[in-house]
PDB file of C-alpha atoms and ligand atoms in Angstrom:
ATOM      1  CA  UNK X  29      -6.302  14.881   0.118  1.00  0.00           C
ATOM      2  CA  UNK X  30      -7.364  13.557  -3.286  1.00  0.00           C
ATOM      3  CA  UNK X  31      -9.614  10.606  -3.935  1.00  0.00           C
ATOM      4  CA  UNK X  32      -9.887   8.156  -1.048  1.00  0.00           C
ATOM      5  CA  UNK X  33      -7.740   5.085  -1.866  1.00  0.00           C
ATOM      6  CA  UNK X  34      -8.310   1.605  -0.476  1.00  0.00           C
ATOM      7  CA  UNK X  35      -6.043  -1.319  -1.268  1.00  0.00           C
ATOM      8  CA  UNK X  36      -6.532  -4.953  -0.341  1.00  0.00           C
ATOM      9  CA  UNK X  37      -3.230  -6.756   0.155  1.00  0.00           C
ATOM     10  CA  UNK X  38      -4.052 -10.448  -0.023  1.00  0.00           C
ATOM     11  CA  UNK X  39      -0.446 -11.365   0.851  1.00  0.00           C
ATOM     12  CA  UNK X  40       0.418 -15.068   0.420  1.00  0.00           C
ATOM     13  CA  UNK X  41      -3.170 -16.276   0.886  1.00  0.00           C
ATOM     14  CA  UNK X  42      -5.778 -18.039  -1.181  1.00  0.00           C
ATOM     15  CA  UNK X  43      -6.473 -20.874  -3.559  1.00  0.00           C
ATOM     16  CA  UNK X  44      -8.170 -20.895  -6.961  1.00  0.00           C
ATOM     17  CA  UNK X  45     -11.346 -21.794  -5.138  1.00  0.00           C
ATOM     18  CA  UNK X  46     -11.225 -19.185  -2.351  1.00  0.00           C
ATOM     19  CA  UNK X  47     -10.190 -16.476  -4.806  1.00  0.00           C
ATOM     20  CA  UNK X  48     -13.079 -17.319  -7.133  1.00  0.00           C
ATOM     21  CA  UNK X  49     -15.411 -16.777  -4.164  1.00  0.00           C
ATOM     22  CA  UNK X  50     -13.710 -13.536  -3.099  1.00  0.00           C
ATOM     23  CA  UNK X  51     -13.888 -12.131  -6.635  1.00  0.00           C
ATOM     24  CA  UNK X  52     -17.551 -13.009  -6.929  1.00  0.00           C
ATOM     25  CA  UNK X  53     -18.261 -11.346  -3.545  1.00  0.00           C
ATOM     26  CA  UNK X  54     -16.391  -8.219  -4.653  1.00  0.00           C
ATOM     27  CA  UNK X  55     -18.215  -8.162  -7.978  1.00  0.00           C
ATOM     28  CA  UNK X  56     -21.581  -8.183  -6.226  1.00  0.00           C
ATOM     29  CA  UNK X  57     -20.922  -5.556  -3.522  1.00  0.00           C
ATOM     30  CA  UNK X  58     -21.685  -1.891  -3.912  1.00  0.00           C
ATOM     31  CA  UNK X  59     -18.565   0.260  -3.812  1.00  0.00           C
ATOM     32  CA  UNK X  60     -18.859   4.029  -3.484  1.00  0.00           C
ATOM     33  CA  UNK X  61     -17.959   5.645  -6.786  1.00  0.00           C
ATOM     34  CA  UNK X  62     -15.567   8.266  -5.409  1.00  0.00           C
ATOM     35  CA  UNK X  63     -13.025   5.807  -4.013  1.00  0.00           C
ATOM     36  CA  UNK X  64     -10.032   4.300  -5.813  1.00  0.00           C
ATOM     37  CA  UNK X  65     -10.069   0.560  -5.108  1.00  0.00           C
ATOM     38  CA  UNK X  66      -7.157  -1.789  -5.731  1.00  0.00           C
ATOM     39  CA  UNK X  67      -6.510  -5.427  -4.814  1.00  0.00           C
ATOM     40  CA  UNK X  68      -3.160  -7.207  -4.736  1.00  0.00           C
ATOM     41  CA  UNK X  69      -3.485 -10.965  -5.279  1.00  0.00           C
ATOM     42  CA  UNK X  70      -0.524 -13.331  -5.139  1.00  0.00           C
ATOM     43  CA  UNK X  71       1.304 -13.303  -8.500  1.00  0.00           C
ATOM     44  CA  UNK X  72       0.027 -16.704  -9.576  1.00  0.00           C
ATOM     45  CA  UNK X  73      -3.601 -15.613  -9.294  1.00  0.00           C
ATOM     46  CA  UNK X  74      -3.343 -12.169 -10.878  1.00  0.00           C
ATOM     47  CA  UNK X  75      -4.389 -13.426 -14.306  1.00  0.00           C
ATOM     48  CA  UNK X  76      -7.413 -15.236 -12.872  1.00  0.00           C
ATOM     49  CA  UNK X  77      -8.441 -12.145 -10.905  1.00  0.00           C
ATOM     50  CA  UNK X  78      -7.877  -9.768 -13.803  1.00  0.00           C
ATOM     51  CA  UNK X  79     -10.109 -11.812 -16.083  1.00  0.00           C
ATOM     52  CA  UNK X  80     -12.940 -12.283 -13.576  1.00  0.00           C
ATOM     53  CA  UNK X  81     -12.974  -9.137 -11.397  1.00  0.00           C
ATOM     54  CA  UNK X  82     -14.980  -6.039 -12.273  1.00  0.00           C
ATOM     55  CA  UNK X  83     -12.934  -3.318 -14.002  1.00  0.00           C
ATOM     56  CA  UNK X  84     -14.079  -1.024 -11.182  1.00  0.00           C
ATOM     57  CA  UNK X  85     -11.219  -2.492  -9.121  1.00  0.00           C
ATOM     58  CA  UNK X  86      -7.616  -2.172 -10.277  1.00  0.00           C
ATOM     59  CA  UNK X  87      -4.938  -4.771  -9.730  1.00  0.00           C
ATOM     60  CA  UNK X  88      -1.668  -4.337  -7.859  1.00  0.00           C
ATOM     61  CA  UNK X  89       1.247  -6.732  -7.567  1.00  0.00           C
ATOM     62  CA  UNK X  90       2.789  -7.326  -4.142  1.00  0.00           C
ATOM     63  CA  UNK X  91       6.365  -6.893  -5.389  1.00  0.00           C
ATOM     64  CA  UNK X  92       8.340  -6.423  -8.600  1.00  0.00           C
ATOM     65  CA  UNK X  93      11.875  -6.940  -9.862  1.00  0.00           C
ATOM     66  CA  UNK X  94      14.217  -3.975  -9.614  1.00  0.00           C
ATOM     67  CA  UNK X  95      15.023  -3.640 -13.314  1.00  0.00           C
ATOM     68  CA  UNK X  96      14.172  -5.055 -16.722  1.00  0.00           C
ATOM     69  CA  UNK X  97      13.405  -8.791 -16.715  1.00  0.00           C
ATOM     70  CA  UNK X  98      15.941 -11.420 -17.754  1.00  0.00           C
ATOM     71  CA  UNK X  99      18.079 -14.001 -15.992  1.00  0.00           C
ATOM     72  CA  UNK X 100      16.648 -13.479 -12.480  1.00  0.00           C
ATOM     73  CA  UNK X 101      15.339 -16.835 -11.331  1.00  0.00           C
ATOM     74  CA  UNK X 102      12.159 -16.632  -9.309  1.00  0.00           C
ATOM     75  CA  UNK X 103      11.527 -12.949  -9.949  1.00  0.00           C
ATOM     76  CA  UNK X 104       8.635 -11.217 -11.742  1.00  0.00           C
ATOM     77  CA  UNK X 105       9.314  -8.177 -13.905  1.00  0.00           C
ATOM     78  CA  UNK X 106       7.445  -4.903 -14.151  1.00  0.00           C
ATOM     79  CA  UNK X 107       6.996  -5.600 -17.876  1.00  0.00           C
ATOM     80  CA  UNK X 108       5.251  -8.880 -17.067  1.00  0.00           C
ATOM     81  CA  UNK X 109       3.016  -7.221 -14.494  1.00  0.00           C
ATOM     82  CA  UNK X 110       1.935  -4.650 -17.041  1.00  0.00           C
ATOM     83  CA  UNK X 111       1.393  -7.381 -19.615  1.00  0.00           C
ATOM     84  CA  UNK X 112      -1.161  -9.104 -17.369  1.00  0.00           C
ATOM     85  CA  UNK X 113      -2.968  -5.889 -16.510  1.00  0.00           C
ATOM     86  CA  UNK X 114      -1.467  -4.598 -13.249  1.00  0.00           C
ATOM     87  CA  UNK X 115      -1.687  -0.852 -12.676  1.00  0.00           C
ATOM     88  CA  UNK X 116       0.094  -0.762  -9.298  1.00  0.00           C
ATOM     89  CA  UNK X 117       2.786  -2.433  -7.249  1.00  0.00           C
ATOM     90  CA  UNK X 118       3.209  -2.506  -3.469  1.00  0.00           C
ATOM     91  CA  UNK X 119       6.850  -1.815  -2.573  1.00  0.00           C
ATOM     92  CA  UNK X 120       8.641  -1.637   0.761  1.00  0.00           C
ATOM     93  CA  UNK X 121       6.064  -3.661   2.650  1.00  0.00           C
ATOM     94  CA  UNK X 122       7.316  -4.419   6.167  1.00  0.00           C
ATOM     95  CA  UNK X 123       7.163  -8.145   5.502  1.00  0.00           C
ATOM     96  CA  UNK X 124       9.622  -7.675   2.645  1.00  0.00           C
ATOM     97  CA  UNK X 125      11.797  -5.323   4.670  1.00  0.00           C
ATOM     98  CA  UNK X 126      11.923  -7.358   7.865  1.00  0.00           C
ATOM     99  CA  UNK X 127      11.351 -10.972   6.812  1.00  0.00           C
ATOM    100  CA  UNK X 128      12.940 -10.982   3.357  1.00  0.00           C
ATOM    101  CA  UNK X 129      15.574  -8.348   4.165  1.00  0.00           C
ATOM    102  CA  UNK X 130      15.000  -5.697   1.479  1.00  0.00           C
ATOM    103  CA  UNK X 131      16.715  -2.440   2.360  1.00  0.00           C
ATOM    104  CA  UNK X 132      15.804   1.189   1.731  1.00  0.00           C
ATOM    105  CA  UNK X 133      18.095   1.592  -1.245  1.00  0.00           C
ATOM    106  CA  UNK X 134      16.888  -1.538  -3.037  1.00  0.00           C
ATOM    107  CA  UNK X 135      13.270  -0.539  -2.440  1.00  0.00           C
ATOM    108  CA  UNK X 136      13.952   2.952  -3.784  1.00  0.00           C
ATOM    109  CA  UNK X 137      15.434   1.478  -6.950  1.00  0.00           C
ATOM    110  CA  UNK X 138      12.418  -0.782  -7.385  1.00  0.00           C
ATOM    111  CA  UNK X 139      10.096   2.204  -7.044  1.00  0.00           C
ATOM    112  CA  UNK X 140      12.039   4.224  -9.598  1.00  0.00           C
ATOM    113  CA  UNK X 141      12.002   1.381 -12.106  1.00  0.00           C
ATOM    114  CA  UNK X 142       8.289   0.596 -11.660  1.00  0.00           C
ATOM    115  CA  UNK X 143       7.389   4.287 -12.078  1.00  0.00           C
ATOM    116  CA  UNK X 144       9.602   4.599 -15.147  1.00  0.00           C
ATOM    117  CA  UNK X 145       7.550   1.847 -16.782  1.00  0.00           C
ATOM    118  CA  UNK X 146       4.219   3.434 -15.859  1.00  0.00           C
ATOM    119  CA  UNK X 147       3.159   1.414 -12.811  1.00  0.00           C
ATOM    120  CA  UNK X 148       1.794   3.264  -9.801  1.00  0.00           C
ATOM    121  CA  UNK X 149       3.654   2.571  -6.565  1.00  0.00           C
ATOM    122  CA  UNK X 150       2.130   1.976  -3.142  1.00  0.00           C
ATOM    123  CA  UNK X 151       5.183   2.912  -1.094  1.00  0.00           C
ATOM    124  CA  UNK X 152       5.083   1.381   2.387  1.00  0.00           C
ATOM    125  CA  UNK X 153       6.839   2.757   5.427  1.00  0.00           C
ATOM    126  CA  UNK X 154       6.505   2.228   9.167  1.00  0.00           C
ATOM    127  CA  UNK X 155       8.305   1.656  12.425  1.00  0.00           C
ATOM    128  CA  UNK X 156       8.835  -1.455  14.546  1.00  0.00           C
ATOM    129  CA  UNK X 157       7.432  -1.566  18.083  1.00  0.00           C
ATOM    130  CA  UNK X 158      10.911  -1.175  19.590  1.00  0.00           C
ATOM    131  CA  UNK X 159      11.524   1.866  17.403  1.00  0.00           C
ATOM    132  CA  UNK X 160       8.254   3.456  18.553  1.00  0.00           C
ATOM    133  CA  UNK X 161       9.097   2.711  22.166  1.00  0.00           C
ATOM    134  CA  UNK X 162      12.517   4.291  21.696  1.00  0.00           C
ATOM    135  CA  UNK X 163      10.892   7.467  20.351  1.00  0.00           C
ATOM    136  CA  UNK X 164      12.223   6.849  16.837  1.00  0.00           C
ATOM    137  CA  UNK X 165       8.962   6.610  14.903  1.00  0.00           C
ATOM    138  CA  UNK X 166       9.411   9.827  12.941  1.00  0.00           C
ATOM    139  CA  UNK X 167      13.132   9.221  12.282  1.00  0.00           C
ATOM    140  CA  UNK X 168      12.475   5.758  10.873  1.00  0.00           C
ATOM    141  CA  UNK X 169       9.647   6.993   8.666  1.00  0.00           C
ATOM    142  CA  UNK X 170      11.745   9.929   7.448  1.00  0.00           C
ATOM    143  CA  UNK X 171      14.647   7.641   6.496  1.00  0.00           C
ATOM    144  CA  UNK X 172      12.319   5.350   4.585  1.00  0.00           C
ATOM    145  CA  UNK X 173      10.689   8.337   2.865  1.00  0.00           C
ATOM    146  CA  UNK X 174      14.082   9.792   1.992  1.00  0.00           C
ATOM    147  CA  UNK X 175      15.099   6.575   0.265  1.00  0.00           C
ATOM    148  CA  UNK X 176      12.025   6.856  -1.968  1.00  0.00           C
ATOM    149  CA  UNK X 177      12.536  10.597  -2.495  1.00  0.00           C
ATOM    150  CA  UNK X 178      16.202  10.150  -3.431  1.00  0.00           C
ATOM    151  CA  UNK X 179      15.318   7.503  -6.029  1.00  0.00           C
ATOM    152  CA  UNK X 180      12.168   8.735  -7.756  1.00  0.00           C
ATOM    153  CA  UNK X 181      11.940  11.574 -10.278  1.00  0.00           C
ATOM    154  CA  UNK X 182       8.288  12.341  -9.546  1.00  0.00           C
ATOM    155  CA  UNK X 183       5.642  11.651  -6.904  1.00  0.00           C
ATOM    156  CA  UNK X 184       2.736  11.850  -9.352  1.00  0.00           C
ATOM    157  CA  UNK X 185       2.055   8.137  -9.316  1.00  0.00           C
ATOM    158  CA  UNK X 186       2.879   7.260  -5.698  1.00  0.00           C
ATOM    159  CA  UNK X 187       0.579   6.561  -2.765  1.00  0.00           C
ATOM    160  CA  UNK X 188       2.302   6.385   0.625  1.00  0.00           C
ATOM    161  CA  UNK X 189       1.122   3.653   2.991  1.00  0.00           C
ATOM    162  CA  UNK X 190       1.968   4.224   6.651  1.00  0.00           C
ATOM    163  CA  UNK X 191       1.925   0.802   8.253  1.00  0.00           C
ATOM    164  CA  UNK X 192       3.299   0.613  11.789  1.00  0.00           C
ATOM    165  CA  UNK X 193       4.779  -2.878  12.015  1.00  0.00           C
ATOM    166  CA  UNK X 194       3.328  -3.481  15.489  1.00  0.00           C
ATOM    167  CA  UNK X 195      -0.164  -3.018  14.064  1.00  0.00           C
ATOM    168  CA  UNK X 196       0.185  -5.404  11.132  1.00  0.00           C
ATOM    169  CA  UNK X 197      -1.683  -8.655  11.584  1.00  0.00           C
ATOM    170  CA  UNK X 198      -1.791  -8.169  15.363  1.00  0.00           C
ATOM    171  CA  UNK X 199      -5.290  -6.823  15.924  1.00  0.00           C
ATOM    172  CA  UNK X 200      -3.618  -3.826  17.613  1.00  0.00           C
ATOM    173  CA  UNK X 201      -4.752  -0.993  15.359  1.00  0.00           C
ATOM    174  CA  UNK X 202      -3.154   2.438  15.734  1.00  0.00           C
ATOM    175  CA  UNK X 203      -5.560   4.855  17.365  1.00  0.00           C
ATOM    176  CA  UNK X 204      -6.920   7.563  15.069  1.00  0.00           C
ATOM    177  CA  UNK X 205      -4.770  10.068  16.992  1.00  0.00           C
ATOM    178  CA  UNK X 206      -1.603   7.960  16.645  1.00  0.00           C
ATOM    179  CA  UNK X 207      -2.136   7.449  12.929  1.00  0.00           C
ATOM    180  CA  UNK X 208      -3.072  11.081  12.261  1.00  0.00           C
ATOM    181  CA  UNK X 209       0.066  12.258  14.112  1.00  0.00           C
ATOM    182  CA  UNK X 210       2.367  10.245  11.850  1.00  0.00           C
ATOM    183  CA  UNK X 211       0.430  11.134   8.689  1.00  0.00           C
ATOM    184  CA  UNK X 212       0.897  14.827   9.510  1.00  0.00           C
ATOM    185  CA  UNK X 213       4.604  14.235  10.094  1.00  0.00           C
ATOM    186  CA  UNK X 214       4.869  12.484   6.719  1.00  0.00           C
ATOM    187  CA  UNK X 215       3.102  15.370   4.987  1.00  0.00           C
ATOM    188  CA  UNK X 216       5.374  17.887   6.708  1.00  0.00           C
ATOM    189  CA  UNK X 217       8.414  15.902   5.625  1.00  0.00           C
ATOM    190  CA  UNK X 218       7.204  15.963   2.018  1.00  0.00           C
ATOM    191  CA  UNK X 219       6.593  19.701   2.265  1.00  0.00           C
ATOM    192  CA  UNK X 220      10.066  20.383   3.633  1.00  0.00           C
ATOM    193  CA  UNK X 221      11.981  17.924   1.489  1.00  0.00           C
ATOM    194  CA  UNK X 222      10.061  17.566  -1.770  1.00  0.00           C
ATOM    195  CA  UNK X 223       7.548  20.352  -2.324  1.00  0.00           C
ATOM    196  CA  UNK X 224       4.408  21.889  -0.906  1.00  0.00           C
ATOM    197  CA  UNK X 225       2.524  20.698  -3.966  1.00  0.00           C
ATOM    198  CA  UNK X 226       3.583  17.048  -3.521  1.00  0.00           C
ATOM    199  CA  UNK X 227       2.779  17.289   0.196  1.00  0.00           C
ATOM    200  CA  UNK X 228      -0.737  18.458  -0.485  1.00  0.00           C
ATOM    201  CA  UNK X 229      -1.443  16.114  -3.412  1.00  0.00           C
ATOM    202  CA  UNK X 230       0.061  12.810  -2.247  1.00  0.00           C
ATOM    203  CA  UNK X 231      -2.343  10.405  -0.651  1.00  0.00           C
ATOM    204  CA  UNK X 232      -1.182   8.933   2.646  1.00  0.00           C
ATOM    205  CA  UNK X 233      -3.080   5.779   3.556  1.00  0.00           C
ATOM    206  CA  UNK X 234      -3.001   3.802   6.801  1.00  0.00           C
ATOM    207  CA  UNK X 235      -2.453   0.063   7.186  1.00  0.00           C
ATOM    208  CA  UNK X 236      -2.346  -2.271  10.187  1.00  0.00           C
ATOM    209  CA  UNK X 237      -5.331  -4.201  11.601  1.00  0.00           C
ATOM    210  CA  UNK X 238      -7.902  -2.077   9.774  1.00  0.00           C
ATOM    211  CA  UNK X 239     -11.302  -3.755   9.861  1.00  0.00           C
ATOM    212  CA  UNK X 240     -14.978  -3.084   9.314  1.00  0.00           C
ATOM    213  CA  UNK X 241     -15.341  -1.874  12.897  1.00  0.00           C
ATOM    214  CA  UNK X 242     -12.471   0.586  13.217  1.00  0.00           C
ATOM    215  CA  UNK X 243     -12.268   2.047   9.703  1.00  0.00           C
ATOM    216  CA  UNK X 244     -14.863   4.809  10.087  1.00  0.00           C
ATOM    217  CA  UNK X 245     -13.112   6.569  12.979  1.00  0.00           C
ATOM    218  CA  UNK X 246      -9.758   6.376  11.198  1.00  0.00           C
ATOM    219  CA  UNK X 247     -11.274   7.640   7.940  1.00  0.00           C
ATOM    220  CA  UNK X 248     -12.470  10.789   9.692  1.00  0.00           C
ATOM    221  CA  UNK X 249      -8.905  11.930  10.364  1.00  0.00           C
ATOM    222  CA  UNK X 250      -7.939  14.774   8.120  1.00  0.00           C
ATOM    223  CA  UNK X 251      -4.677  13.271   6.866  1.00  0.00           C
ATOM    224  CA  UNK X 252      -5.823   9.667   6.454  1.00  0.00           C
ATOM    225  CA  UNK X 253      -6.566   9.383   2.732  1.00  0.00           C
ATOM    226  CA  UNK X 254      -7.413   5.699   2.634  1.00  0.00           C
ATOM    227  CA  UNK X 255      -6.291   2.281   3.821  1.00  0.00           C
ATOM    228  CA  UNK X 256      -4.083  -0.667   2.960  1.00  0.00           C
ATOM    229  CA  UNK X 257      -5.894  -3.687   4.315  1.00  0.00           C
ATOM    230  CA  UNK X 258      -4.507  -7.181   4.899  1.00  0.00           C
ATOM    231  CA  UNK X 259      -6.623  -9.778   6.693  1.00  0.00           C
ATOM    232  CA  UNK X 260      -9.951  -7.975   6.323  1.00  0.00           C
ATOM    233  CA  UNK X 261      -9.455  -7.673   2.555  1.00  0.00           C
ATOM    234  CA  UNK X 262      -9.922 -11.447   2.239  1.00  0.00           C
ATOM    235  CA  UNK X 263     -13.598 -11.007   3.108  1.00  0.00           C
ATOM    236  CA  UNK X 264     -15.542  -9.261   0.340  1.00  0.00           C
ATOM    237  CA  UNK X 265     -18.344  -7.674   2.398  1.00  0.00           C
ATOM    238  CA  UNK X 266     -15.940  -6.409   5.093  1.00  0.00           C
ATOM    239  CA  UNK X 267     -13.573  -5.000   2.492  1.00  0.00           C
ATOM    240  CA  UNK X 268     -16.540  -3.186   0.927  1.00  0.00           C
ATOM    241  CA  UNK X 269     -17.401  -1.688   4.328  1.00  0.00           C
ATOM    242  CA  UNK X 270     -13.846  -0.341   4.542  1.00  0.00           C
ATOM    243  CA  UNK X 271     -13.968   1.024   0.980  1.00  0.00           C
ATOM    244  CA  UNK X 272     -17.237   2.781   1.790  1.00  0.00           C
ATOM    245  CA  UNK X 273     -16.072   4.106   5.180  1.00  0.00           C
ATOM    246  CA  UNK X 274     -15.195   7.533   3.844  1.00  0.00           C
ATOM    247  CA  UNK X 275     -18.817   8.503   3.291  1.00  0.00           C
TER     248      UNK X 275
HETATM  249  P1  LIG Y 327      -3.480  -6.466   8.368  1.00  0.00           P
HETATM  250  O1  LIG Y 327      -4.634  -5.624   7.884  1.00  0.00           O
HETATM  251  O2  LIG Y 327      -3.726  -7.939   8.261  1.00  0.00           O
HETATM  252  O3  LIG Y 327      -2.994  -6.013   9.717  1.00  0.00           O
HETATM  253  O4  LIG Y 327      -2.262  -6.186   7.346  1.00  0.00           O
HETATM  254  C1  LIG Y 327      -1.954  -4.888   7.006  1.00  0.00           C
HETATM  255  C2  LIG Y 327      -0.980  -4.900   5.893  1.00  0.00           C
HETATM  256  O5  LIG Y 327       0.152  -5.301   6.053  1.00  0.00           O
HETATM  257  C3  LIG Y 327      -1.434  -4.434   4.577  1.00  0.00           C
HETATM  258  O6  LIG Y 327      -0.366  -4.318   3.698  1.00  0.00           O
END
């Protein structure tokens, strides 16, 4: 579905020095032209990355405030993200859900506000290991999807990232069959609860221990439309391999 989409989520990693190196590696690698490529640096380095990284790669933030900026100590507003050149924001990442404690409703509101101001949203969903083991994978994903669907007026500018929590940062990647099964379920949910058009147009990308070695098999799955990459996105050449895995 649509143009293959690969995002690099740098999470809370990097220094001025390591990011200078990563940007220069990204600038000198060949990226296939028919792939949308986005990186999400920590807030404090976005300006540095924006001014040094090739325009071929768009910038995402890893979070945004839920409404217009103002007296919200420690937060970063959507307006500020746009001001420094972000095109996207990652929302609902499992680390924000499960470590920081953001809930479905709050995440839905954030998505609606970011979209209203013209940012694209990388909307993350995914089950915990105990939820998978209890047979609740689809239910959990559907609830998380519903919270987005209830809050947003349009899906035009949303990419869904399916990231099973047990696969994130663990080295335990979902098998192509496991990932494809959930991606199909997500698409069916969109078809039944939003529209057939949104179901067929919305890109559903996979995240969780994607690397240069496992990306090609995953990319072959019909409903895997790209990747959201953590650890392996901190290495320029490996990230390029993942970007180019669709071809
Ligand atoms: P890893 O690729 O490090 O497992 O992280 C995935 C992720 O959380 C991307 O958002």
